[in-house]
Amino acid sequence: MSRIALLLSILALLSACDRSKINESTWKEAGGQAVLPFKQGLKQALLKGMEGGPVQAIGACRIEAPRIAKSLSKGGLEMGRTSRKLRNPSNAPKPWMKPLLEVYASDPESREPKVVLIDQNTVGYVEPIFVQPLCLTCHGTEIDPELKAALELHYPSDEATGYLAGDFRGIFWAELPRE
């Protein structure tokens, strides 16, 4: 059974749950399964992009990440990534995500995924993203001038720099249908 089919089966079983409450552990599992192929696809795209150098890797985040998220968002499932410090304005957080971003930002030791009931039909899942050493190439405090120029060209309002390894960067998110 494919990952998507398994996820949709889990979601179908969850629809029988009491509509006013959510079983956090079950929804965390479903959310983790939902975003896993997105995280894996994004990592592969970034590593492939980095083979051509950091300037080439910009395309992985700018073009491939939205494409991967869109290809996996089906059957009422939506997913993506967002941050308090955006590089791409199209990744702006939805209202339900903002308090969760603040929780992670104010408590960097909080690394557990979280789920919230968005409405009677939708559960939100978030998983924190922490800066890894490789991320510093494009998101750190010292960025190569050629790379910086390319970032400014594609992202004139970029706020996503100045990070150190281990810093909270943002969240992977999923909106999971309860039906």
CSV table of C-alpha atoms in Angstrom, one decimal:
chain,number,residue,atom,x,y,z
A,1,MET,CA,0.0,0.0,0.0
A,2,SER,CA,1.4,3.4,-0.9
A,3,ARG,CA,2.2,6.0,1.8
A,4,ILE,CA,-0.7,8.2,0.5
A,5,ALA,CA,-3.2,5.3,0.5
A,6,LEU,CA,-2.1,4.4,4.0
A,7,LEU,CA,-2.4,8.0,5.2
A,8,LEU,CA,-5.9,8.3,3.6
A,9,SER,CA,-6.9,5.0,5.3
A,10,ILE,CA,-5.7,6.4,8.7
A,11,LEU,CA,-7.6,9.6,8.1
A,12,ALA,CA,-10.8,7.6,7.2
A,13,LEU,CA,-10.6,5.7,10.5
A,14,LEU,CA,-10.1,8.9,12.4
A,15,SER,CA,-13.3,10.4,11.0
A,16,ALA,CA,-15.2,8.1,13.3
A,17,CYS,CA,-13.8,10.0,16.3
A,18,ASP,CA,-15.8,12.4,18.4
A,19,ARG,CA,-15.9,15.6,16.3
A,20,SER,CA,-15.4,17.9,19.2
A,21,LYS,CA,-12.1,16.3,20.4
A,22,ILE,CA,-9.0,14.9,18.8
A,23,ASN,CA,-6.8,12.1,19.8
A,24,GLU,CA,-3.4,13.8,19.8
A,25,SER,CA,-1.2,10.8,19.5
A,26,THR,CA,-3.2,9.4,16.6
A,27,TRP,CA,-3.2,12.7,14.8
A,28,LYS,CA,0.5,13.3,15.5
A,29,GLU,CA,1.2,9.9,13.8
A,30,ALA,CA,-1.0,10.8,10.8
A,31,GLY,CA,0.6,14.2,10.5
A,32,GLY,CA,4.1,12.8,10.8
A,33,GLN,CA,3.3,10.3,8.0
A,34,ALA,CA,1.8,13.1,5.9
A,35,VAL,CA,4.9,15.4,6.0
A,36,LEU,CA,7.5,12.6,5.8
A,37,PRO,CA,7.5,12.3,2.0
A,38,PHE,CA,7.7,16.1,1.8
A,39,LYS,CA,10.7,16.3,4.1
A,40,GLN,CA,12.4,13.5,2.2
A,41,GLY,CA,11.7,15.0,-1.2
A,42,LEU,CA,12.9,18.4,-0.1
A,43,LYS,CA,16.1,17.0,1.4
A,44,GLN,CA,16.8,15.1,-1.9
A,45,ALA,CA,16.1,18.2,-4.0
A,46,LEU,CA,18.4,20.3,-1.8
A,47,LEU,CA,21.3,17.8,-1.8
A,48,LYS,CA,20.9,17.5,-5.6
A,49,GLY,CA,20.9,21.3,-6.0
A,50,MET,CA,24.0,21.6,-3.7
A,51,GLU,CA,25.9,19.4,-6.2
A,52,GLY,CA,25.8,22.4,-8.5
A,53,GLY,CA,26.7,24.8,-5.7
A,54,PRO,CA,24.6,26.9,-3.3
A,55,VAL,CA,23.3,29.2,-6.0
A,56,GLN,CA,21.9,26.2,-7.9
A,57,ALA,CA,20.4,25.0,-4.6
A,58,ILE,CA,18.2,28.1,-4.5
A,59,GLY,CA,16.0,26.5,-7.1
A,60,ALA,CA,15.3,23.5,-4.8
A,61,CYS,CA,13.7,25.7,-2.3
A,62,ARG,CA,12.2,28.2,-4.7
A,63,ILE,CA,10.8,25.8,-7.3
A,64,GLU,CA,11.0,22.2,-6.0
A,65,ALA,CA,9.7,22.6,-2.5
A,66,PRO,CA,6.3,24.1,-3.6
A,67,ARG,CA,6.1,21.6,-6.4
A,68,ILE,CA,6.7,18.7,-3.9
A,69,ALA,CA,4.2,20.1,-1.4
A,70,LYS,CA,1.5,20.5,-4.1
A,71,SER,CA,2.0,17.0,-5.5
A,72,LEU,CA,1.5,15.5,-2.0
A,73,SER,CA,-1.5,17.7,-1.1
A,74,LYS,CA,-4.5,15.7,-2.3
A,75,GLY,CA,-7.6,14.2,-0.9
A,76,GLY,CA,-8.2,17.2,1.4
A,77,LEU,CA,-4.7,17.0,2.7
A,78,GLU,CA,-2.5,20.1,2.4
A,79,MET,CA,1.0,20.6,3.5
A,80,GLY,CA,3.9,23.1,3.4
A,81,ARG,CA,6.4,24.9,5.5
A,82,THR,CA,6.5,28.3,7.1
A,83,SER,CA,8.5,30.4,9.5
A,84,ARG,CA,8.5,33.6,11.6
A,85,LYS,CA,11.3,34.9,9.3
A,86,LEU,CA,10.2,34.3,5.8
A,87,ARG,CA,12.4,34.1,2.7
A,88,ASN,CA,9.4,33.4,0.4
A,89,PRO,CA,6.3,35.4,1.1
A,90,SER,CA,4.1,32.7,-0.3
A,91,ASN,CA,5.1,30.6,2.7
A,92,ALA,CA,3.4,33.0,5.1
A,93,PRO,CA,1.8,31.2,8.1
A,94,LYS,CA,-1.9,30.8,8.2
A,95,PRO,CA,-3.6,32.2,11.4
A,96,TRP,CA,-3.8,28.8,13.1
A,97,MET,CA,0.0,28.4,12.7
A,98,LYS,CA,1.1,31.7,14.3
A,99,PRO,CA,0.6,30.7,17.9
A,100,LEU,CA,2.5,27.4,17.4
A,101,LEU,CA,5.4,29.3,15.8
A,102,GLU,CA,5.5,31.5,18.9
A,103,VAL,CA,5.5,28.4,21.2
A,104,TYR,CA,8.5,26.9,19.4
A,105,ALA,CA,10.3,30.3,19.2
A,106,SER,CA,9.8,31.0,22.9
A,107,ASP,CA,10.7,27.5,24.0
A,108,PRO,CA,13.5,26.2,21.8
A,109,GLU,CA,13.7,23.0,23.8
A,110,SER,CA,10.2,22.2,22.7
A,111,ARG,CA,10.8,19.8,19.8
A,112,GLU,CA,7.7,17.7,19.9
A,113,PRO,CA,5.2,17.9,17.0
A,114,LYS,CA,1.9,19.5,17.9
A,115,VAL,CA,-1.7,19.1,16.7
A,116,VAL,CA,-4.7,21.5,16.9
A,117,LEU,CA,-8.3,21.3,15.9
A,118,ILE,CA,-8.6,24.0,13.2
A,119,ASP,CA,-12.3,23.5,12.7
A,120,GLN,CA,-14.8,20.6,12.9
A,121,ASN,CA,-13.4,19.1,9.7
A,122,THR,CA,-9.7,19.8,9.9
A,123,VAL,CA,-6.8,19.0,12.2
A,124,GLY,CA,-3.6,21.0,12.0
A,125,TYR,CA,-0.2,19.3,12.5
A,126,VAL,CA,3.1,21.1,12.9
A,127,GLU,CA,6.7,19.8,13.3
A,128,PRO,CA,9.6,22.1,14.1
A,129,ILE,CA,12.5,22.7,11.8
A,130,PHE,CA,15.9,23.4,13.4
A,131,VAL,CA,18.8,24.7,11.5
A,132,GLN,CA,21.4,22.1,10.5
A,133,PRO,CA,25.0,23.0,9.6
A,134,LEU,CA,24.4,22.7,5.9
A,135,CYS,CA,21.5,25.2,6.2
A,136,LEU,CA,23.9,27.9,7.3
A,137,THR,CA,25.2,28.1,3.7
A,138,CYS,CA,22.0,30.1,2.8
A,139,HIS,CA,20.6,30.9,6.2
A,140,GLY,CA,23.6,31.7,8.3
A,141,THR,CA,25.4,34.8,9.4
A,142,GLU,CA,28.1,34.7,6.8
A,143,ILE,CA,26.8,34.2,3.2
A,144,ASP,CA,29.0,34.1,0.2
A,145,PRO,CA,28.6,37.4,-1.8
A,146,GLU,CA,27.6,35.6,-5.1
A,147,LEU,CA,25.0,33.6,-3.2
A,148,LYS,CA,23.8,36.7,-1.3
A,149,ALA,CA,23.3,38.5,-4.7
A,150,ALA,CA,21.3,35.5,-6.0
A,151,LEU,CA,19.1,35.4,-2.9
A,152,GLU,CA,18.5,39.2,-3.1
A,153,LEU,CA,17.5,38.7,-6.8
A,154,HIS,CA,14.9,36.0,-6.0
A,155,TYR,CA,13.9,37.1,-2.5
A,156,PRO,CA,14.2,40.9,-2.2
A,157,SER,CA,12.4,40.9,1.2
A,158,ASP,CA,14.4,38.0,2.6
A,159,GLU,CA,14.3,37.7,6.4
A,160,ALA,CA,15.7,34.2,6.6
A,161,THR,CA,19.3,34.8,7.5
A,162,GLY,CA,21.4,35.2,10.7
A,163,TYR,CA,20.7,31.7,12.0
A,164,LEU,CA,23.2,29.5,13.9
A,165,ALA,CA,23.2,25.7,13.9
A,166,GLY,CA,20.4,24.4,16.2
A,167,ASP,CA,18.3,27.6,15.9
A,168,PHE,CA,14.5,27.2,15.5
A,169,ARG,CA,13.9,27.9,11.8
A,170,GLY,CA,10.2,27.2,11.2
A,171,ILE,CA,7.7,24.4,10.8
A,172,PHE,CA,6.6,21.7,8.5
A,173,TRP,CA,2.8,21.8,8.6
A,174,ALA,CA,-0.2,19.7,7.4
A,175,GLU,CA,-3.9,20.3,7.4
A,176,LEU,CA,-5.5,16.8,7.8
A,177,PRO,CA,-9.2,16.3,6.9
A,178,ARG,CA,-11.3,14.6,9.5
A,179,GLU,CA,-13.6,13.1,6.9
